[in-house]
C-alpha cells in the first residue's frame, strides 16, 4: 500500500476522496554507468514503473526526487538534470482518491559506488536494475519517459502543452 503524505491525508479529510487534487510530483530515471535503469514494481498496481512521489510543502523539486529515490530503494542519487515538465492524466488511485499531477522528470545517477538497490518502504514489491534494452513490461507512458530522459541531448527541458 502506498504511503499518503500527511499533508495530503489532512487535505483529503477536508475535501474527501472524490475531489480531484492537483499535486506536484517528481519522477526519477536513475541510470548507472553500466547502461542500466533502476525501476520498482509498485505495491498498489503490481506494475514496473519509475521511482516517483509527491513533493512535501515547500520542498525543492531536486531535493524531493533525491528523497523519494532513497526512501523507495535505499540508493542515494545525484540529480543530473530536469528533462521534462508535464501534466499527468487524471488518476483514480486504488483507494478511490482522485488526483492529477504536475510531473517533473529528472535524470539521476547513483551517488558513489555503493548503489545496491533494495525495497526500502511499502510502496514497492521489488526494485531492480534493468539493462535499457531489456526493460520489463510497463505502461507505454513509462517507457516513453525513460526514452525521453536517456535520449536527452542537453538542449533544455521538455515542456509539453496540455493534452499532449
Short mmCIF file of N, CA, C and O in Angstrom, two decimals, residues 73-150:
data_model
loop_
_atom_site.label_atom_id
_atom_site.label_comp_id
_atom_site.label_asym_id
_atom_site.label_seq_id
_atom_site.Cartn_x
_atom_site.Cartn_y
_atom_site.Cartn_z
N UNK A 73 14.27 2.97 -2.47
CA UNK A 73 15.27 1.98 -2.90
C UNK A 73 16.50 1.91 -2.02
O UNK A 73 17.33 1.01 -2.19
N UNK A 74 16.70 2.89 -1.14
CA UNK A 74 17.92 2.96 -0.36
C UNK A 74 19.12 3.49 -1.13
O UNK A 74 20.21 3.59 -0.59
N UNK A 75 18.93 3.84 -2.40
CA UNK A 75 20.03 4.31 -3.25
C UNK A 75 20.13 5.83 -3.16
O UNK A 75 19.19 6.54 -3.54
N UNK A 76 21.29 6.35 -2.70
CA UNK A 76 21.48 7.81 -2.75
C UNK A 76 21.79 8.22 -4.19
O UNK A 76 22.54 7.53 -4.89
N UNK A 77 21.17 9.30 -4.64
CA UNK A 77 21.38 9.75 -6.02
C UNK A 77 21.78 11.21 -6.09
O UNK A 77 21.55 11.98 -5.15
N UNK A 78 22.33 11.56 -7.24
CA UNK A 78 22.65 12.93 -7.59
C UNK A 78 21.78 13.28 -8.79
O UNK A 78 21.69 12.49 -9.75
N UNK A 79 21.12 14.43 -8.75
CA UNK A 79 20.31 14.88 -9.88
C UNK A 79 21.24 15.42 -10.96
O UNK A 79 22.10 16.25 -10.68
N UNK A 80 21.08 14.92 -12.18
CA UNK A 80 21.86 15.42 -13.31
C UNK A 80 21.14 16.55 -14.03
O UNK A 80 21.76 17.53 -14.40
N UNK A 81 19.83 16.38 -14.22
CA UNK A 81 19.09 17.43 -14.94
C UNK A 81 17.58 17.18 -14.89
O UNK A 81 17.14 16.07 -14.69
N UNK A 82 16.87 18.26 -15.09
CA UNK A 82 15.43 18.22 -15.29
C UNK A 82 15.22 18.09 -16.79
O UNK A 82 15.78 18.87 -17.56
N UNK A 83 14.44 17.09 -17.22
CA UNK A 83 14.26 16.90 -18.66
C UNK A 83 12.85 17.12 -19.16
O UNK A 83 12.65 17.28 -20.36
N UNK A 84 11.88 17.14 -18.26
CA UNK A 84 10.51 17.37 -18.74
C UNK A 84 9.63 17.88 -17.61
O UNK A 84 9.81 17.52 -16.45
N UNK A 85 8.68 18.73 -17.99
CA UNK A 85 7.63 19.19 -17.11
C UNK A 85 6.33 18.90 -17.85
O UNK A 85 6.09 19.46 -18.92
N UNK A 86 5.54 17.99 -17.29
CA UNK A 86 4.32 17.55 -17.97
C UNK A 86 3.17 17.50 -16.97
O UNK A 86 3.36 17.70 -15.76
N UNK A 87 2.00 17.19 -17.47
CA UNK A 87 0.82 17.01 -16.65
C UNK A 87 0.31 15.59 -16.87
O UNK A 87 0.15 15.15 -18.01
N UNK A 88 0.09 14.88 -15.78
CA UNK A 88 -0.40 13.50 -15.88
C UNK A 88 -1.86 13.51 -16.31
O UNK A 88 -2.56 14.51 -16.15
N UNK A 89 -2.33 12.36 -16.79
CA UNK A 89 -3.77 12.23 -16.94
C UNK A 89 -4.41 12.22 -15.55
O UNK A 89 -3.71 12.04 -14.55
N UNK A 90 -5.71 12.40 -15.49
CA UNK A 90 -6.40 12.27 -14.20
C UNK A 90 -6.34 10.82 -13.78
O UNK A 90 -6.52 9.92 -14.58
N UNK A 91 -6.05 10.61 -12.49
CA UNK A 91 -5.82 9.26 -11.96
C UNK A 91 -6.78 9.01 -10.81
O UNK A 91 -6.98 9.87 -9.96
N UNK A 92 -7.36 7.82 -10.80
CA UNK A 92 -8.09 7.35 -9.63
C UNK A 92 -7.25 6.24 -9.03
O UNK A 92 -7.04 5.20 -9.65
N UNK A 93 -6.74 6.48 -7.84
CA UNK A 93 -5.90 5.50 -7.15
C UNK A 93 -6.77 4.36 -6.63
O UNK A 93 -7.99 4.51 -6.48
N UNK A 94 -6.15 3.20 -6.35
CA UNK A 94 -6.92 2.04 -5.88
C UNK A 94 -7.78 2.33 -4.63
O UNK A 94 -8.82 1.71 -4.45
N UNK A 95 -7.38 3.31 -3.81
CA UNK A 95 -8.18 3.64 -2.62
C UNK A 95 -9.31 4.61 -2.92
O UNK A 95 -10.03 5.03 -2.03
N UNK A 96 -9.46 5.01 -4.21
CA UNK A 96 -10.54 5.91 -4.61
C UNK A 96 -10.14 7.36 -4.69
O UNK A 96 -10.90 8.19 -5.21
N UNK A 97 -8.97 7.71 -4.19
CA UNK A 97 -8.51 9.10 -4.28
C UNK A 97 -8.28 9.48 -5.74
O UNK A 97 -7.71 8.71 -6.51
N UNK A 98 -8.72 10.68 -6.10
CA UNK A 98 -8.53 11.20 -7.45
C UNK A 98 -7.49 12.30 -7.42
O UNK A 98 -7.49 13.14 -6.52
N UNK A 99 -6.59 12.28 -8.41
CA UNK A 99 -5.53 13.28 -8.46
C UNK A 99 -5.07 13.49 -9.89
O UNK A 99 -5.29 12.65 -10.77
N UNK A 100 -4.44 14.62 -10.08
CA UNK A 100 -3.73 14.93 -11.33
C UNK A 100 -2.44 15.59 -10.89
O UNK A 100 -2.42 16.38 -9.93
N UNK A 101 -1.34 15.25 -11.58
CA UNK A 101 -0.03 15.66 -11.12
C UNK A 101 0.69 16.55 -12.11
O UNK A 101 0.70 16.28 -13.31
N UNK A 102 1.32 17.59 -11.59
CA UNK A 102 2.34 18.33 -12.32
C UNK A 102 3.58 17.45 -12.17
O UNK A 102 4.04 17.22 -11.04
N UNK A 103 4.10 16.91 -13.27
CA UNK A 103 5.18 15.93 -13.21
C UNK A 103 6.50 16.57 -13.62
O UNK A 103 6.63 17.10 -14.72
N UNK A 104 7.47 16.48 -12.73
CA UNK A 104 8.81 16.96 -13.01
C UNK A 104 9.70 15.73 -13.18
O UNK A 104 9.86 14.95 -12.24
N UNK A 105 10.22 15.52 -14.39
CA UNK A 105 11.00 14.33 -14.70
C UNK A 105 12.49 14.66 -14.64
O UNK A 105 12.97 15.51 -15.39
N UNK A 106 13.19 13.97 -13.75
CA UNK A 106 14.62 14.18 -13.54
C UNK A 106 15.42 12.96 -13.97
O UNK A 106 14.96 11.82 -13.81
N UNK A 107 16.62 13.21 -14.48
CA UNK A 107 17.60 12.15 -14.71
C UNK A 107 18.56 12.21 -13.52
O UNK A 107 19.04 13.28 -13.16
N UNK A 108 18.81 11.04 -12.93
CA UNK A 108 19.68 10.95 -11.76
C UNK A 108 20.67 9.81 -11.96
O UNK A 108 20.44 8.91 -12.76
N UNK A 109 21.74 9.86 -11.18
CA UNK A 109 22.71 8.77 -11.14
C UNK A 109 23.02 8.48 -9.69
O UNK A 109 22.87 9.34 -8.82
N UNK A 110 23.46 7.24 -9.42
CA UNK A 110 23.82 6.92 -8.04
C UNK A 110 24.94 7.83 -7.54
O UNK A 110 25.84 8.20 -8.30
N UNK A 111 24.88 8.17 -6.27
CA UNK A 111 25.90 8.99 -5.63
C UNK A 111 26.92 8.05 -4.99
O UNK A 111 26.67 7.51 -3.92
N UNK A 112 28.02 7.81 -5.68
CA UNK A 112 29.04 6.90 -5.17
C UNK A 112 28.90 5.51 -5.76
O UNK A 112 28.08 5.26 -6.64
N UNK A 113 29.70 4.62 -5.24
CA UNK A 113 29.78 3.25 -5.78
C UNK A 113 28.76 2.30 -5.18
O UNK A 113 28.31 1.38 -5.83
N UNK A 114 28.41 2.47 -3.93
CA UNK A 114 27.53 1.52 -3.25
C UNK A 114 26.07 1.74 -3.60
O UNK A 114 25.34 2.28 -2.79
N UNK A 115 25.65 1.34 -4.78
CA UNK A 115 24.26 1.59 -5.16
C UNK A 115 23.46 0.29 -5.32
O UNK A 115 22.77 0.09 -6.29
N UNK A 116 23.58 -0.56 -4.32
CA UNK A 116 22.78 -1.78 -4.29
C UNK A 116 21.35 -1.40 -3.91
O UNK A 116 21.09 -0.87 -2.82
N UNK A 117 20.42 -1.66 -4.81
CA UNK A 117 19.02 -1.30 -4.57
C UNK A 117 18.33 -2.37 -3.72
O UNK A 117 18.64 -3.56 -3.82
N UNK A 118 17.38 -1.91 -2.91
CA UNK A 118 16.59 -2.82 -2.08
C UNK A 118 15.22 -2.18 -1.86
O UNK A 118 15.06 -0.97 -2.01
N UNK A 119 14.26 -2.98 -1.53
CA UNK A 119 12.95 -2.43 -1.15
C UNK A 119 13.14 -1.76 0.19
O UNK A 119 13.55 -2.39 1.16
N UNK A 120 12.86 -0.46 0.23
CA UNK A 120 13.12 0.30 1.45
C UNK A 120 11.84 0.83 2.11
O UNK A 120 11.91 1.46 3.15
N UNK A 121 10.69 0.61 1.48
CA UNK A 121 9.42 1.01 2.08
C UNK A 121 8.31 0.13 1.52
O UNK A 121 8.57 -0.77 0.72
N UNK A 122 7.09 0.42 1.91
CA UNK A 122 5.98 -0.44 1.45
C UNK A 122 5.36 0.00 0.13
O UNK A 122 4.35 -0.54 -0.28
N UNK A 123 5.98 0.94 -0.56
CA UNK A 123 5.48 1.37 -1.86
C UNK A 123 5.91 0.44 -2.99
O UNK A 123 5.40 0.55 -4.10
N UNK A 124 6.87 -0.44 -2.71
CA UNK A 124 7.42 -1.31 -3.74
C UNK A 124 7.33 -2.77 -3.34
O UNK A 124 7.56 -3.12 -2.18
N UNK A 125 7.04 -3.61 -4.33
CA UNK A 125 7.11 -5.05 -4.13
C UNK A 125 8.55 -5.52 -4.33
O UNK A 125 9.00 -6.45 -3.67
N UNK A 126 9.25 -4.90 -5.29
CA UNK A 126 10.66 -5.18 -5.51
C UNK A 126 11.25 -4.01 -6.29
O UNK A 126 10.53 -3.21 -6.90
N UNK A 127 12.57 -3.91 -6.25
CA UNK A 127 13.31 -2.92 -7.02
C UNK A 127 14.44 -3.65 -7.72
O UNK A 127 14.96 -4.64 -7.19
N UNK A 128 14.80 -3.17 -8.91
CA UNK A 128 15.86 -3.85 -9.66
C UNK A 128 16.44 -2.94 -10.71
O UNK A 128 15.78 -2.00 -11.19
N UNK A 129 17.69 -3.22 -11.07
CA UNK A 129 18.37 -2.56 -12.18
C UNK A 129 18.11 -3.39 -13.44
O UNK A 129 18.25 -4.61 -13.42
N UNK A 130 17.74 -2.72 -14.53
CA UNK A 130 17.49 -3.38 -15.80
C UNK A 130 18.33 -2.75 -16.90
O UNK A 130 18.41 -1.52 -16.98
N UNK A 131 18.93 -3.59 -17.77
CA UNK A 131 19.58 -3.01 -18.95
C UNK A 131 18.53 -2.26 -19.77
O UNK A 131 17.38 -2.72 -19.87
N UNK A 132 18.92 -1.15 -20.33
CA UNK A 132 17.96 -0.34 -21.08
C UNK A 132 17.28 -1.14 -22.20
O UNK A 132 16.11 -0.96 -22.49
N UNK A 133 18.00 -2.04 -22.81
CA UNK A 133 17.44 -2.83 -23.91
C UNK A 133 16.66 -4.06 -23.45
O UNK A 133 16.18 -4.83 -24.27
N UNK A 134 16.54 -4.24 -22.15
CA UNK A 134 15.80 -5.38 -21.61
C UNK A 134 14.90 -4.95 -20.45
O UNK A 134 14.86 -5.59 -19.40
N UNK A 135 14.17 -3.88 -20.66
CA UNK A 135 13.26 -3.40 -19.63
C UNK A 135 12.07 -4.34 -19.48
O UNK A 135 11.65 -4.96 -20.46
N UNK A 136 11.51 -4.45 -18.29
CA UNK A 136 10.33 -5.31 -18.11
C UNK A 136 9.10 -4.66 -18.75
O UNK A 136 9.13 -3.49 -19.14
N UNK A 137 8.03 -5.42 -18.84
CA UNK A 137 6.78 -4.87 -19.36
C UNK A 137 6.33 -3.73 -18.46
O UNK A 137 6.41 -3.83 -17.23
N UNK A 138 5.89 -2.65 -19.08
CA UNK A 138 5.43 -1.48 -18.34
C UNK A 138 4.47 -0.70 -19.22
O UNK A 138 4.37 -0.95 -20.42
N UNK A 139 3.80 0.25 -18.63
CA UNK A 139 2.90 1.10 -19.41
C UNK A 139 3.72 1.86 -20.46
O UNK A 139 4.83 2.31 -20.17
N UNK A 140 3.17 2.04 -21.66
CA UNK A 140 3.91 2.76 -22.70
C UNK A 140 4.35 4.15 -22.26
O UNK A 140 5.44 4.60 -22.60
N UNK A 141 3.54 4.82 -21.46
CA UNK A 141 3.87 6.16 -20.98
C UNK A 141 5.16 6.15 -20.17
O UNK A 141 5.99 7.04 -20.27
N UNK A 142 5.36 5.11 -19.36
CA UNK A 142 6.57 5.00 -18.54
C UNK A 142 7.78 4.76 -19.44
O UNK A 142 8.82 5.41 -19.30
N UNK A 143 7.64 3.86 -20.40
CA UNK A 143 8.74 3.58 -21.34
C UNK A 143 9.12 4.84 -22.13
O UNK A 143 10.31 5.10 -22.37
N UNK A 144 8.12 5.62 -22.53
CA UNK A 144 8.38 6.86 -23.26
C UNK A 144 9.17 7.85 -22.41
O UNK A 144 10.06 8.53 -22.90
N UNK A 145 8.84 7.93 -21.13
CA UNK A 145 9.54 8.85 -20.24
C UNK A 145 11.00 8.41 -20.03
O UNK A 145 11.89 9.24 -19.95
N UNK A 146 11.22 7.11 -19.95
CA UNK A 146 12.60 6.61 -19.83
C UNK A 146 13.39 6.98 -21.08
O UNK A 146 14.50 7.50 -20.99
N UNK A 147 12.81 6.74 -22.25
CA UNK A 147 13.49 7.07 -23.51
C UNK A 147 13.76 8.57 -23.60
O UNK A 147 14.86 8.99 -23.99
N UNK A 148 12.79 9.38 -23.25
CA UNK A 148 12.95 10.83 -23.28
C UNK A 148 14.12 11.24 -22.40
O UNK A 148 14.98 12.01 -22.82
N UNK A 149 14.16 10.71 -21.20
CA UNK A 149 15.21 11.10 -20.25
C UNK A 149 16.59 10.66 -20.71
O UNK A 149 17.55 11.42 -20.63
N UNK A 150 16.71 9.44 -21.21
CA UNK A 150 18.02 8.91 -21.57
C UNK A 150 18.50 9.40 -22.93
O UNK A 150 19.70 9.39 -23.20
#
